Amino acid sequence: MSDLNKLTLAEARDALRKGDTTSVELTESCLAAIDAADALNAFVHKTPDIALERAAAADTRIKSGDAPSMCGLPIGIKDLFCTKGVPSQAASRILEGFKPEYESTVSQKLADAGAVMLGKLNMDEFAMGSSNETSVYGNAVNPWRRGNDDAPLTPGGSSGGSAAAVAADLCLAATGTDTGGSIRQPAAFTGTVGIKPTYGRCSRWGIVAFASSLDQAGPMTKSVRDAAIMLEAMMGHDPKDSTSAELAVPDFEAMLTGDIRGKKIGIPREYHMEGMPAEIDALWAEGRKMLADAGAEIVDISLPHTKYALPAYYVIAPAEASSNLARYDGVRYGHRATLAQGDGITEMYEKTRAEGFGHEVQRRVMVGTYVLSAGFYDAYYNRARRVRTLIKRDFETVFAQGVDAILTPATPSAAFGLGEMTDADPVQMYLNDVFTVTVNLAGLPGISVPAGVDAQGLPLGLQLIGRPWEEGDLLNTAYALETAAGFVAKPGNWW
Amino acid sequence: MSIDQNTAAKVAKLARIKVEEDALPALASEFNTILGFIEQLNEVDVEGVEPMVSVTPMRLKRRDDVVTDGDQQDKVLSNAPDAREGFFAVPKVVE
């Protein structure tokens, strides 16, 4: 078989089980694709030795008839996941040289399911960004381009390396994490599928923390079926994460019937944004029609506090980040600044953190420090948490009215050019997450499905938001949307 | 609420991030942009609304207070920038 790296997880799994190929062949094909794609800067730590060793072990298991769900399937892991003995630095200088002595629960579960790790993927520093431009490794580059224009575009962020790698067929799938849209926005920018499950579904243990009440891991894949396969392997209760849900993991793939007759799909009027490109609006209308044609009932709904989701997020996320990132002190791991004669421990902290954190991370840590400081805690942090309660209540109200899922655009635009937002104020960049951030604040599952291309040939995504814990139903609705949209475009290989 | 250079310097100090004097005006201006954006929250009527503690209401699990892990000093110290004689080493903290 040729072009093994271009297979989906499901296709590769079936080929492996039929004996049409081997995991070693699949893995070698991906490793070659990775080595030929340095221009994308997606893989930042390559682990070919680990990959080939795990692939050989997988082939033995497949031959013996003992193949778990992802046995032999080569994937990439976002740099935010701690992987034993392999650099895990959250794309930050402050974790330079850090090699964990342990493995994150999610990457361990994937390894237990037989998946083969190809290496670590680029991202925004500490997952803070929407364009992968805050990474210490430099920008990841979107394999998609605007027609014949060779200006490099962002793959989105923060899981930009994951999105670029999957879209460019460097791996069959990748892990991502999503605090305000960091799986769904890059998926939309690269024509891939990305799902953030309900808060509590995937263990956060061993994933470098950004904002603990919002962070969730999820898969980034080439199809909805693959998302179902991989999410199932990533999920499950973990006693090491006190917020991990003690719920059974369903067989998601078996739930992909494509039958959504009678399902109620809500269209939130507050997601009609002023200045939204006509193409996004048109795509949204098409998505509505596709789901209606598949037998779903489309209803207009209201989520009145939508407008306040981003401002609430930009209090809560920096507040939690300022607390989480306090651990980077130059004492236990990572970078420590060179000290001058007479410098004490405070100078060590201050210099280490000034050198180790990039600009955006410093800014968010300081904003978080400010909103939590004496005298402002109530006015900012507590108010934001109250607004968060109202945002969640908006969703509870529409779900109580019988809505099964909510359809929205995934992003307010297609992928933009790297460097195009450099001169914009930080709030302009934050607006990228306007349709996704509500889902994190409410703890709900959300999935981005590629649904069309814009006039310049760039992919656009639609988002479906589901009821808590009902990822299976959400994946099935996404599957129906994917089938109706029939998105098959791929970026040309220029790299 | 407008942030001046002194407040910016104070926040940097609280966050233990060294910010050079000449970078403070730009920092203060960025803070003001972000805080201006956040000010929108004041439009919301939050009277009687509880601040969210946990997005998925759940009772934190309890376990017996017993040692479940340990005896791995070398692993704990393996990533330290400066470890000596089984300890993390830092500049002098007591005069």
XYZ file of C-alpha atoms in Angstrom, chain B residues 50-81:
32
model
C -23.784 32.275 43.117
C -20.199 32.374 41.836
C -19.445 29.090 40.073
C -17.222 26.764 42.070
C -17.364 23.640 39.940
C -18.735 23.393 36.418
C -19.870 19.814 36.949
C -21.374 19.618 40.420
C -19.623 16.798 42.203
C -18.536 15.965 45.675
C -14.790 15.663 45.906
C -13.826 12.093 46.641
C -12.171 11.228 49.894
C -9.561 8.625 50.566
C -7.695 7.299 53.554
C -4.871 9.577 54.616
C -2.092 7.102 53.977
C 1.170 7.207 52.055
C 0.638 5.855 48.535
C 3.838 7.004 46.913
C 7.355 8.056 47.703
C 10.950 6.900 48.055
C 12.016 8.386 44.739
C 14.289 11.232 45.716
C 16.476 10.842 42.642
C 13.481 11.156 40.316
C 12.152 14.179 42.183
C 15.508 15.915 41.858
C 16.345 14.769 38.339
C 15.059 17.934 36.635
C 16.312 20.465 39.185
C 18.540 23.265 37.861
